[in-house]
JSON list of C-alpha atoms in Angstrom, two decimals:
[
{"chain": "A", "resi": 1, "resn": "MET", "atom": "CA", "xyz": [-199.72, -126.73, 141.96]},
{"chain": "A", "resi": 2, "resn": "ARG", "atom": "CA", "xyz": [-202.17, -125.30, 139.42]},
{"chain": "A", "resi": 3, "resn": "ILE", "atom": "CA", "xyz": [-205.64, -126.10, 138.18]},
{"chain": "A", "resi": 4, "resn": "ALA", "atom": "CA", "xyz": [-205.26, -128.60, 135.33]},
{"chain": "A", "resi": 5, "resn": "THR", "atom": "CA", "xyz": [-206.14, -127.44, 131.82]},
{"chain": "A", "resi": 6, "resn": "THR", "atom": "CA", "xyz": [-208.21, -130.31, 130.45]},
{"chain": "A", "resi": 7, "resn": "PRO", "atom": "CA", "xyz": [-209.49, -130.86, 126.89]},
{"chain": "A", "resi": 8, "resn": "GLN", "atom": "CA", "xyz": [-213.05, -130.97, 125.62]},
{"chain": "A", "resi": 9, "resn": "LEU", "atom": "CA", "xyz": [-215.35, -133.50, 127.24]},
{"chain": "A", "resi": 10, "resn": "PRO", "atom": "CA", "xyz": [-215.56, -136.40, 127.63]},
{"chain": "A", "resi": 11, "resn": "TYR", "atom": "CA", "xyz": [-212.54, -137.50, 129.65]},
{"chain": "A", "resi": 12, "resn": "TYR", "atom": "CA", "xyz": [-211.94, -139.41, 132.88]},
{"chain": "A", "resi": 13, "resn": "ALA", "atom": "CA", "xyz": [-211.01, -138.29, 136.38]},
{"chain": "A", "resi": 14, "resn": "VAL", "atom": "CA", "xyz": [-209.34, -140.58, 138.92]},
{"chain": "A", "resi": 15, "resn": "VAL", "atom": "CA", "xyz": [-209.95, -139.26, 142.44]},
{"chain": "A", "resi": 16, "resn": "PHE", "atom": "CA", "xyz": [-207.35, -140.63, 144.85]},
{"chain": "A", "resi": 17, "resn": "THR", "atom": "CA", "xyz": [-208.19, -139.79, 148.48]},
{"chain": "A", "resi": 18, "resn": "SER", "atom": "CA", "xyz": [-205.68, -140.83, 151.13]},
{"chain": "A", "resi": 19, "resn": "VAL", "atom": "CA", "xyz": [-204.64, -140.63, 154.77]},
{"chain": "A", "resi": 20, "resn": "ARG", "atom": "CA", "xyz": [-200.87, -140.67, 155.24]},
{"chain": "A", "resi": 21, "resn": "SER", "atom": "CA", "xyz": [-199.07, -142.49, 158.03]},
{"chain": "A", "resi": 22, "resn": "GLU", "atom": "CA", "xyz": [-195.99, -141.02, 159.71]},
{"chain": "A", "resi": 23, "resn": "PRO", "atom": "CA", "xyz": [-193.94, -138.44, 157.74]},
{"chain": "A", "resi": 24, "resn": "ASP", "atom": "CA", "xyz": [-191.29, -140.02, 155.50]},
{"chain": "A", "resi": 25, "resn": "PRO", "atom": "CA", "xyz": [-189.04, -138.00, 153.17]},
{"chain": "A", "resi": 26, "resn": "ASP", "atom": "CA", "xyz": [-188.99, -140.96, 150.72]},
{"chain": "A", "resi": 27, "resn": "TYR", "atom": "CA", "xyz": [-192.69, -140.40, 150.20]},
{"chain": "A", "resi": 28, "resn": "GLU", "atom": "CA", "xyz": [-192.30, -136.91, 148.78]},
{"chain": "A", "resi": 29, "resn": "VAL", "atom": "CA", "xyz": [-189.64, -138.11, 146.37]},
{"chain": "A", "resi": 30, "resn": "ALA", "atom": "CA", "xyz": [-191.80, -141.03, 145.21]},
{"chain": "A", "resi": 31, "resn": "ALA", "atom": "CA", "xyz": [-194.92, -138.84, 144.86]},
{"chain": "A", "resi": 32, "resn": "GLU", "atom": "CA", "xyz": [-193.08, -136.39, 142.60]},
{"chain": "A", "resi": 33, "resn": "GLU", "atom": "CA", "xyz": [-191.56, -139.24, 140.61]},
{"chain": "A", "resi": 34, "resn": "MET", "atom": "CA", "xyz": [-195.03, -140.79, 140.10]},
{"chain": "A", "resi": 35, "resn": "LEU", "atom": "CA", "xyz": [-196.40, -137.50, 138.76]},
{"chain": "A", "resi": 36, "resn": "ARG", "atom": "CA", "xyz": [-193.49, -137.27, 136.37]},
{"chain": "A", "resi": 37, "resn": "LEU", "atom": "CA", "xyz": [-194.00, -140.89, 135.24]},
{"chain": "A", "resi": 38, "resn": "ALA", "atom": "CA", "xyz": [-197.79, -140.44, 134.87]},
{"chain": "A", "resi": 39, "resn": "ALA", "atom": "CA", "xyz": [-197.22, -137.42, 132.67]},
{"chain": "A", "resi": 40, "resn": "GLU", "atom": "CA", "xyz": [-195.27, -139.64, 130.23]},
{"chain": "A", "resi": 41, "resn": "GLN", "atom": "CA", "xyz": [-198.09, -142.19, 130.07]},
{"chain": "A", "resi": 42, "resn": "PRO", "atom": "CA", "xyz": [-200.29, -142.23, 126.92]},
{"chain": "A", "resi": 43, "resn": "GLY", "atom": "CA", "xyz": [-203.68, -140.66, 127.62]},
{"chain": "A", "resi": 44, "resn": "PHE", "atom": "CA", "xyz": [-202.53, -138.57, 130.62]},
{"chain": "A", "resi": 45, "resn": "LEU", "atom": "CA", "xyz": [-204.27, -135.16, 130.54]},
{"chain": "A", "resi": 46, "resn": "GLY", "atom": "CA", "xyz": [-203.19, -133.50, 133.80]},
{"chain": "A", "resi": 47, "resn": "ALA", "atom": "CA", "xyz": [-203.26, -133.78, 137.58]},
{"chain": "A", "resi": 48, "resn": "GLU", "atom": "CA", "xyz": [-204.01, -131.75, 140.70]},
{"chain": "A", "resi": 49, "resn": "SER", "atom": "CA", "xyz": [-203.02, -132.51, 144.28]},
{"chain": "A", "resi": 50, "resn": "ALA", "atom": "CA", "xyz": [-203.51, -131.07, 147.75]},
{"chain": "A", "resi": 51, "resn": "ARG", "atom": "CA", "xyz": [-202.67, -132.42, 151.20]},
{"chain": "A", "resi": 52, "resn": "ASN", "atom": "CA", "xyz": [-203.47, -130.65, 154.45]},
{"chain": "A", "resi": 53, "resn": "VAL", "atom": "CA", "xyz": [-201.23, -130.47, 157.54]},
{"chain": "A", "resi": 54, "resn": "GLU", "atom": "CA", "xyz": [-203.04, -133.43, 159.16]},
{"chain": "A", "resi": 55, "resn": "GLY", "atom": "CA", "xyz": [-202.00, -135.72, 156.28]},
{"chain": "A", "resi": 56, "resn": "PHE", "atom": "CA", "xyz": [-205.35, -135.92, 154.51]},
{"chain": "A", "resi": 57, "resn": "GLY", "atom": "CA", "xyz": [-204.81, -135.63, 150.76]},
{"chain": "A", "resi": 58, "resn": "ILE", "atom": "CA", "xyz": [-206.65, -135.65, 147.46]},
{"chain": "A", "resi": 59, "resn": "THR", "atom": "CA", "xyz": [-204.99, -136.16, 144.08]},
{"chain": "A", "resi": 60, "resn": "VAL", "atom": "CA", "xyz": [-207.09, -136.00, 140.92]},
{"chain": "A", "resi": 61, "resn": "SER", "atom": "CA", "xyz": [-205.57, -137.19, 137.66]},
{"chain": "A", "resi": 62, "resn": "TYR", "atom": "CA", "xyz": [-207.27, -136.79, 134.27]},
{"chain": "A", "resi": 63, "resn": "TRP", "atom": "CA", "xyz": [-207.16, -139.39, 131.49]},
{"chain": "A", "resi": 64, "resn": "SER", "atom": "CA", "xyz": [-208.48, -139.83, 127.98]},
{"chain": "A", "resi": 65, "resn": "SER", "atom": "CA", "xyz": [-210.00, -143.31, 128.49]},
{"chain": "A", "resi": 66, "resn": "PRO", "atom": "CA", "xyz": [-210.47, -146.21, 130.92]},
{"chain": "A", "resi": 67, "resn": "SER", "atom": "CA", "xyz": [-207.78, -148.17, 129.07]},
{"chain": "A", "resi": 68, "resn": "ALA", "atom": "CA", "xyz": [-205.26, -145.36, 129.64]},
{"chain": "A", "resi": 69, "resn": "ILE", "atom": "CA", "xyz": [-206.09, -145.57, 133.37]},
{"chain": "A", "resi": 70, "resn": "ARG", "atom": "CA", "xyz": [-205.68, -149.37, 133.39]},
{"chain": "A", "resi": 71, "resn": "ASP", "atom": "CA", "xyz": [-202.32, -149.07, 131.63]},
{"chain": "A", "resi": 72, "resn": "TRP", "atom": "CA", "xyz": [-201.09, -146.57, 134.22]},
{"chain": "A", "resi": 73, "resn": "LYS", "atom": "CA", "xyz": [-202.27, -148.79, 137.09]},
{"chain": "A", "resi": 74, "resn": "ALA", "atom": "CA", "xyz": [-200.36, -151.72, 135.54]},
{"chain": "A", "resi": 75, "resn": "ASN", "atom": "CA", "xyz": [-197.15, -149.73, 134.82]},
{"chain": "A", "resi": 76, "resn": "ALA", "atom": "CA", "xyz": [-194.37, -151.76, 136.51]},
{"chain": "A", "resi": 77, "resn": "GLU", "atom": "CA", "xyz": [-192.68, -148.86, 138.28]},
{"chain": "A", "resi": 78, "resn": "HIS", "atom": "CA", "xyz": [-196.05, -147.55, 139.43]},
{"chain": "A", "resi": 79, "resn": "ALA", "atom": "CA", "xyz": [-197.12, -151.00, 140.68]},
{"chain": "A", "resi": 80, "resn": "ALA", "atom": "CA", "xyz": [-193.96, -151.22, 142.82]},
{"chain": "A", "resi": 81, "resn": "ILE", "atom": "CA", "xyz": [-194.72, -147.82, 144.35]},
{"chain": "A", "resi": 82, "resn": "GLN", "atom": "CA", "xyz": [-198.34, -148.84, 144.97]},
{"chain": "A", "resi": 83, "resn": "ARG", "atom": "CA", "xyz": [-197.03, -151.73, 147.10]},
{"chain": "A", "resi": 84, "resn": "LEU", "atom": "CA", "xyz": [-194.76, -149.38, 149.07]},
{"chain": "A", "resi": 85, "resn": "GLY", "atom": "CA", "xyz": [-197.75, -147.08, 149.51]},
{"chain": "A", "resi": 86, "resn": "ARG", "atom": "CA", "xyz": [-199.76, -149.83, 151.16]},
{"chain": "A", "resi": 87, "resn": "GLU", "atom": "CA", "xyz": [-196.83, -151.06, 153.24]},
{"chain": "A", "resi": 88, "resn": "ARG", "atom": "CA", "xyz": [-195.38, -147.75, 154.45]},
{"chain": "A", "resi": 89, "resn": "TRP", "atom": "CA", "xyz": [-197.06, -144.54, 153.40]},
{"chain": "A", "resi": 90, "resn": "TYR", "atom": "CA", "xyz": [-200.83, -144.75, 153.58]},
{"chain": "A", "resi": 91, "resn": "ARG", "atom": "CA", "xyz": [-203.04, -145.56, 156.51]},
{"chain": "A", "resi": 92, "resn": "SER", "atom": "CA", "xyz": [-205.92, -145.85, 154.02]},
{"chain": "A", "resi": 93, "resn": "TYR", "atom": "CA", "xyz": [-206.90, -144.70, 150.57]},
{"chain": "A", "resi": 94, "resn": "ARG", "atom": "CA", "xyz": [-209.80, -144.77, 148.18]},
{"chain": "A", "resi": 95, "resn": "ILE", "atom": "CA", "xyz": [-209.71, -144.56, 144.38]},
{"chain": "A", "resi": 96, "resn": "ARG", "atom": "CA", "xyz": [-212.75, -143.51, 142.36]},
{"chain": "A", "resi": 97, "resn": "VAL", "atom": "CA", "xyz": [-212.65, -143.69, 138.57]},
{"chain": "A", "resi": 98, "resn": "SER", "atom": "CA", "xyz": [-215.22, -141.37, 137.04]},
{"chain": "A", "resi": 99, "resn": "LEU", "atom": "CA", "xyz": [-216.41, -140.02, 133.71]},
{"chain": "A", "resi": 100, "resn": "VAL", "atom": "CA", "xyz": [-216.45, -136.21, 133.62]},
{"chain": "A", "resi": 101, "resn": "GLU", "atom": "CA", "xyz": [-219.77, -135.05, 132.16]},
{"chain": "A", "resi": 102, "resn": "ARG", "atom": "CA", "xyz": [-219.71, -131.33, 132.83]},
{"chain": "A", "resi": 103, "resn": "GLU", "atom": "CA", "xyz": [-217.02, -128.73, 133.49]},
{"chain": "A", "resi": 104, "resn": "TYR", "atom": "CA", "xyz": [-217.09, -125.02, 134.25]},
{"chain": "A", "resi": 105, "resn": "GLY", "atom": "CA", "xyz": [-215.13, -122.52, 136.24]},
{"chain": "A", "resi": 106, "resn": "PHE", "atom": "CA", "xyz": [-214.05, -119.03, 137.13]},
{"chain": "A", "resi": 107, "resn": "ASP", "atom": "CA", "xyz": [-210.90, -116.99, 136.59]},
{"chain": "A", "resi": 108, "resn": "GLY", "atom": "CA", "xyz": [-210.81, -113.83, 138.67]},
{"chain": "B", "resi": 1, "resn": "MET", "atom": "CA", "xyz": [-211.32, -134.92, 157.57]},
{"chain": "B", "resi": 2, "resn": "ARG", "atom": "CA", "xyz": [-211.92, -138.57, 156.68]},
{"chain": "B", "resi": 3, "resn": "ILE", "atom": "CA", "xyz": [-212.35, -140.60, 153.53]},
{"chain": "B", "resi": 4, "resn": "ALA", "atom": "CA", "xyz": [-216.06, -140.53, 152.67]},
{"chain": "B", "resi": 5, "resn": "THR", "atom": "CA", "xyz": [-218.03, -143.74, 152.96]},
{"chain": "B", "resi": 6, "resn": "THR", "atom": "CA", "xyz": [-220.04, -143.82, 149.77]},
{"chain": "B", "resi": 7, "resn": "PRO", "atom": "CA", "xyz": [-222.83, -146.22, 148.74]},
{"chain": "B", "resi": 8, "resn": "GLN", "atom": "CA", "xyz": [-222.90, -148.78, 145.92]},
{"chain": "B", "resi": 9, "resn": "LEU", "atom": "CA", "xyz": [-222.28, -147.44, 142.41]},
{"chain": "B", "resi": 10, "resn": "PRO", "atom": "CA", "xyz": [-223.41, -145.52, 140.52]},
{"chain": "B", "resi": 11, "resn": "TYR", "atom": "CA", "xyz": [-223.21, -142.09, 142.13]},
{"chain": "B", "resi": 12, "resn": "TYR", "atom": "CA", "xyz": [-221.77, -138.70, 141.17]},
{"chain": "B", "resi": 13, "resn": "ALA", "atom": "CA", "xyz": [-218.63, -136.85, 142.25]},
{"chain": "B", "resi": 14, "resn": "VAL", "atom": "CA", "xyz": [-218.25, -133.07, 142.01]},
{"chain": "B", "resi": 15, "resn": "VAL", "atom": "CA", "xyz": [-214.56, -132.16, 141.96]},
{"chain": "B", "resi": 16, "resn": "PHE", "atom": "CA", "xyz": [-214.07, -128.54, 143.02]},
{"chain": "B", "resi": 17, "resn": "THR", "atom": "CA", "xyz": [-210.45, -127.39, 142.50]},
{"chain": "B", "resi": 18, "resn": "SER", "atom": "CA", "xyz": [-209.58, -123.89, 143.66]},
{"chain": "B", "resi": 19, "resn": "VAL", "atom": "CA", "xyz": [-206.85, -121.35, 144.27]},
{"chain": "B", "resi": 20, "resn": "ARG", "atom": "CA", "xyz": [-207.55, -119.09, 147.24]},
{"chain": "B", "resi": 21, "resn": "SER", "atom": "CA", "xyz": [-206.76, -115.38, 147.34]},
{"chain": "B", "resi": 22, "resn": "GLU", "atom": "CA", "xyz": [-205.49, -113.71, 150.52]},
{"chain": "B", "resi": 23, "resn": "PRO", "atom": "CA", "xyz": [-206.33, -115.40, 153.86]},
{"chain": "B", "resi": 24, "resn": "ASP", "atom": "CA", "xyz": [-209.69, -114.33, 155.29]},
{"chain": "B", "resi": 25, "resn": "PRO", "atom": "CA", "xyz": [-211.16, -115.79, 158.50]},
{"chain": "B", "resi": 26, "resn": "ASP", "atom": "CA", "xyz": [-214.68, -115.34, 157.05]},
{"chain": "B", "resi": 27, "resn": "TYR", "atom": "CA", "xyz": [-213.77, -117.93, 154.44]},
{"chain": "B", "resi": 28, "resn": "GLU", "atom": "CA", "xyz": [-213.21, -120.74, 156.94]},
{"chain": "B", "resi": 29, "resn": "VAL", "atom": "CA", "xyz": [-216.54, -120.00, 158.61]},
{"chain": "B", "resi": 30, "resn": "ALA", "atom": "CA", "xyz": [-218.36, -119.99, 155.27]},
{"chain": "B", "resi": 31, "resn": "ALA", "atom": "CA", "xyz": [-216.64, -123.18, 154.07]},
{"chain": "B", "resi": 32, "resn": "GLU", "atom": "CA", "xyz": [-217.72, -125.08, 157.20]},
{"chain": "B", "resi": 33, "resn": "GLU", "atom": "CA", "xyz": [-221.23, -123.67, 156.95]},
{"chain": "B", "resi": 34, "resn": "MET", "atom": "CA", "xyz": [-221.46, -124.80, 153.30]},
{"chain": "B", "resi": 35, "resn": "LEU", "atom": "CA", "xyz": [-220.43, -128.35, 154.23]},
{"chain": "B", "resi": 36, "resn": "ARG", "atom": "CA", "xyz": [-223.08, -128.38, 156.97]},
{"chain": "B", "resi": 37, "resn": "LEU", "atom": "CA", "xyz": [-225.72, -127.05, 154.52]},
{"chain": "B", "resi": 38, "resn": "ALA", "atom": "CA", "xyz": [-224.73, -129.51, 151.78]},
{"chain": "B", "resi": 39, "resn": "ALA", "atom": "CA", "xyz": [-225.08, -132.40, 154.22]},
{"chain": "B", "resi": 40, "resn": "GLU", "atom": "CA", "xyz": [-228.74, -131.41, 154.73]},
{"chain": "B", "resi": 41, "resn": "GLN", "atom": "CA", "xyz": [-229.41, -131.40, 150.99]},
{"chain": "B", "resi": 42, "resn": "PRO", "atom": "CA", "xyz": [-231.32, -134.36, 149.48]},
{"chain": "B", "resi": 43, "resn": "GLY", "atom": "CA", "xyz": [-228.98, -136.69, 147.61]},
{"chain": "B", "resi": 44, "resn": "PHE", "atom": "CA", "xyz": [-225.80, -135.64, 149.45]},
{"chain": "B", "resi": 45, "resn": "LEU", "atom": "CA", "xyz": [-223.62, -138.71, 150.07]},
{"chain": "B", "resi": 46, "resn": "GLY", "atom": "CA", "xyz": [-220.44, -137.27, 151.60]},
{"chain": "B", "resi": 47, "resn": "ALA", "atom": "CA", "xyz": [-217.50, -134.91, 151.03]},
{"chain": "B", "resi": 48, "resn": "GLU", "atom": "CA", "xyz": [-213.72, -134.77, 151.30]},
{"chain": "B", "resi": 49, "resn": "SER", "atom": "CA", "xyz": [-211.54, -131.69, 151.32]},
{"chain": "B", "resi": 50, "resn": "ALA", "atom": "CA", "xyz": [-207.83, -130.80, 151.44]},
{"chain": "B", "resi": 51, "resn": "ARG", "atom": "CA", "xyz": [-206.00, -127.50, 150.99]},
{"chain": "B", "resi": 52, "resn": "ASN", "atom": "CA", "xyz": [-202.23, -127.12, 151.07]},
{"chain": "B", "resi": 53, "resn": "VAL", "atom": "CA", "xyz": [-200.30, -124.26, 152.68]},
{"chain": "B", "resi": 54, "resn": "GLU", "atom": "CA", "xyz": [-200.00, -122.44, 149.34]},
{"chain": "B", "resi": 55, "resn": "GLY", "atom": "CA", "xyz": [-203.80, -122.12, 149.11]},
{"chain": "B", "resi": 56, "resn": "PHE", "atom": "CA", "xyz": [-204.41, -124.79, 146.49]},
{"chain": "B", "resi": 57, "resn": "GLY", "atom": "CA", "xyz": [-207.43, -126.88, 147.44]},
{"chain": "B", "resi": 58, "resn": "ILE", "atom": "CA", "xyz": [-209.58, -129.77, 146.26]},
{"chain": "B", "resi": 59, "resn": "THR", "atom": "CA", "xyz": [-213.03, -130.55, 147.61]},
{"chain": "B", "resi": 60, "resn": "VAL", "atom": "CA", "xyz": [-214.90, -133.59, 146.32]},
{"chain": "B", "resi": 61, "resn": "SER", "atom": "CA", "xyz": [-218.58, -133.97, 147.17]},
{"chain": "B", "resi": 62, "resn": "TYR", "atom": "CA", "xyz": [-220.60, -137.07, 146.34]},
{"chain": "B", "resi": 63, "resn": "TRP", "atom": "CA", "xyz": [-224.22, -137.04, 145.19]},
{"chain": "B", "resi": 64, "resn": "SER", "atom": "CA", "xyz": [-226.90, -139.51, 144.20]},
{"chain": "B", "resi": 65, "resn": "SER", "atom": "CA", "xyz": [-227.88, -137.83, 140.90]},
{"chain": "B", "resi": 66, "resn": "PRO", "atom": "CA", "xyz": [-227.31, -134.85, 138.57]},
{"chain": "B", "resi": 67, "resn": "SER", "atom": "CA", "xyz": [-230.58, -133.31, 139.77]},
{"chain": "B", "resi": 68, "resn": "ALA", "atom": "CA", "xyz": [-229.37, -133.41, 143.39]},
{"chain": "B", "resi": 69, "resn": "ILE", "atom": "CA", "xyz": [-226.23, -131.53, 142.25]},
{"chain": "B", "resi": 70, "resn": "ARG", "atom": "CA", "xyz": [-228.32, -128.95, 140.36]},
{"chain": "B", "resi": 71, "resn": "ASP", "atom": "CA", "xyz": [-230.54, -128.41, 143.40]},
{"chain": "B", "resi": 72, "resn": "TRP", "atom": "CA", "xyz": [-227.49, -127.83, 145.60]},
{"chain": "B", "resi": 73, "resn": "LYS", "atom": "CA", "xyz": [-226.01, -125.39, 143.08]},
{"chain": "B", "resi": 74, "resn": "ALA", "atom": "CA", "xyz": [-229.32, -123.46, 143.05]},
{"chain": "B", "resi": 75, "resn": "ASN", "atom": "CA", "xyz": [-229.77, -123.45, 146.85]},
{"chain": "B", "resi": 76, "resn": "ALA", "atom": "CA", "xyz": [-230.26, -119.76, 147.76]},
{"chain": "B", "resi": 77, "resn": "GLU", "atom": "CA", "xyz": [-227.79, -119.63, 150.65]},
{"chain": "B", "resi": 78, "resn": "HIS", "atom": "CA", "xyz": [-225.22, -121.54, 148.60]},
{"chain": "B", "resi": 79, "resn": "ALA", "atom": "CA", "xyz": [-225.72, -119.22, 145.60]},
{"chain": "B", "resi": 80, "resn": "ALA", "atom": "CA", "xyz": [-225.02, -116.17, 147.80]},
{"chain": "B", "resi": 81, "resn": "ILE", "atom": "CA", "xyz": [-221.78, -117.78, 149.03]},
{"chain": "B", "resi": 82, "resn": "GLN", "atom": "CA", "xyz": [-220.79, -118.69, 145.45]},
{"chain": "B", "resi": 83, "resn": "ARG", "atom": "CA", "xyz": [-220.94, -114.96, 144.62]},
{"chain": "B", "resi": 84, "resn": "LEU", "atom": "CA", "xyz": [-218.79, -114.09, 147.64]},
{"chain": "B", "resi": 85, "resn": "GLY", "atom": "CA", "xyz": [-216.38, -116.82, 146.54]},
{"chain": "B", "resi": 86, "resn": "ARG", "atom": "CA", "xyz": [-215.91, -115.20, 143.14]},
{"chain": "B", "resi": 87, "resn": "GLU", "atom": "CA", "xyz": [-215.70, -111.68, 144.59]},
{"chain": "B", "resi": 88, "resn": "ARG", "atom": "CA", "xyz": [-213.43, -112.30, 147.58]},
{"chain": "B", "resi": 89, "resn": "TRP", "atom": "CA", "xyz": [-212.12, -115.77, 148.23]},
{"chain": "B", "resi": 90, "resn": "TYR", "atom": "CA", "xyz": [-211.02, -117.47, 145.05]},
{"chain": "B", "resi": 91, "resn": "ARG", "atom": "CA", "xyz": [-208.46, -116.43, 142.48]},
{"chain": "B", "resi": 92, "resn": "SER", "atom": "CA", "xyz": [-209.80, -119.18, 140.23]},
{"chain": "B", "resi": 93, "resn": "TYR", "atom": "CA", "xyz": [-211.70, -122.43, 140.44]},
{"chain": "B", "resi": 94, "resn": "ARG", "atom": "CA", "xyz": [-212.85, -125.32, 138.29]},
{"chain": "B", "resi": 95, "resn": "ILE", "atom": "CA", "xyz": [-215.83, -127.61, 138.85]},
{"chain": "B", "resi": 96, "resn": "ARG", "atom": "CA", "xyz": [-216.04, -131.04, 137.21]},
{"chain": "B", "resi": 97, "resn": "VAL", "atom": "CA", "xyz": [-219.22, -133.07, 137.54]},
{"chain": "B", "resi": 98, "resn": "SER", "atom": "CA", "xyz": [-218.53, -136.76, 137.00]},
{"chain": "B", "resi": 99, "resn": "LEU", "atom": "CA", "xyz": [-220.17, -140.18, 137.15]},
{"chain": "B", "resi": 100, "resn": "VAL", "atom": "CA", "xyz": [-218.24, -142.61, 139.35]},
{"chain": "B", "resi": 101, "resn": "GLU", "atom": "CA", "xyz": [-217.89, -145.92, 137.51]},
{"chain": "B", "resi": 102, "resn": "ARG", "atom": "CA", "xyz": [-215.41, -147.83, 139.67]},
{"chain": "B", "resi": 103, "resn": "GLU", "atom": "CA", "xyz": [-214.27, -147.65, 143.28]},
{"chain": "B", "resi": 104, "resn": "TYR", "atom": "CA", "xyz": [-211.71, -149.54, 145.32]},
{"chain": "B", "resi": 105, "resn": "GLY", "atom": "CA", "xyz": [-209.34, -148.89, 148.17]},
{"chain": "B", "resi": 106, "resn": "PHE", "atom": "CA", "xyz": [-207.13, -149.98, 150.99]},
{"chain": "B", "resi": 107, "resn": "ASP", "atom": "CA", "xyz": [-207.40, -149.94, 154.77]},
{"chain": "B", "resi": 108, "resn": "GLY", "atom": "CA", "xyz": [-204.09, -150.71, 156.46]}
]
């Protein structure tokens, strides 16, 4: 995993915070497949993801517009995986759609 | 770590994505101290954090306004730790300040 290289402002960030339920190898496969699928979606700009050993995770995906985010949410394959997520993989999650207004950083 | 309980929209999210350098026990102490200090700052609404075993981490903190974020950035103790972060703890990081426009979730 690397820090995403995002374009000039403005763009959108979707912050997906989640608590996993019991370990399930199918989850890892589906998570990778979703990243691959998202990357093919129009308006996708990049993504970053981290999960700690207790199963608390944050994935941030970057998008060009709210309509690109809506289209990804409605993608049929993604919608099926969202249902599996609620049924099997997540104890709870929160999604926050936000407009990035400022960006800066450091490269050592 | 838990999913933050945030108030009604609108509010701000600061997405801090980072790659750690070599392990350093001082880092963990400083990171916890910074979360404690941030929580005392006016306008702080909550925070979430996850780092994977490879040292890639995402911390999201939530704030009531851009001025609350600026005040936290300028906090003297925080500024000193930011310098240490660049000198010792982080290989690279990226900070994205964003306005949260939509929020929804799931509790199983």
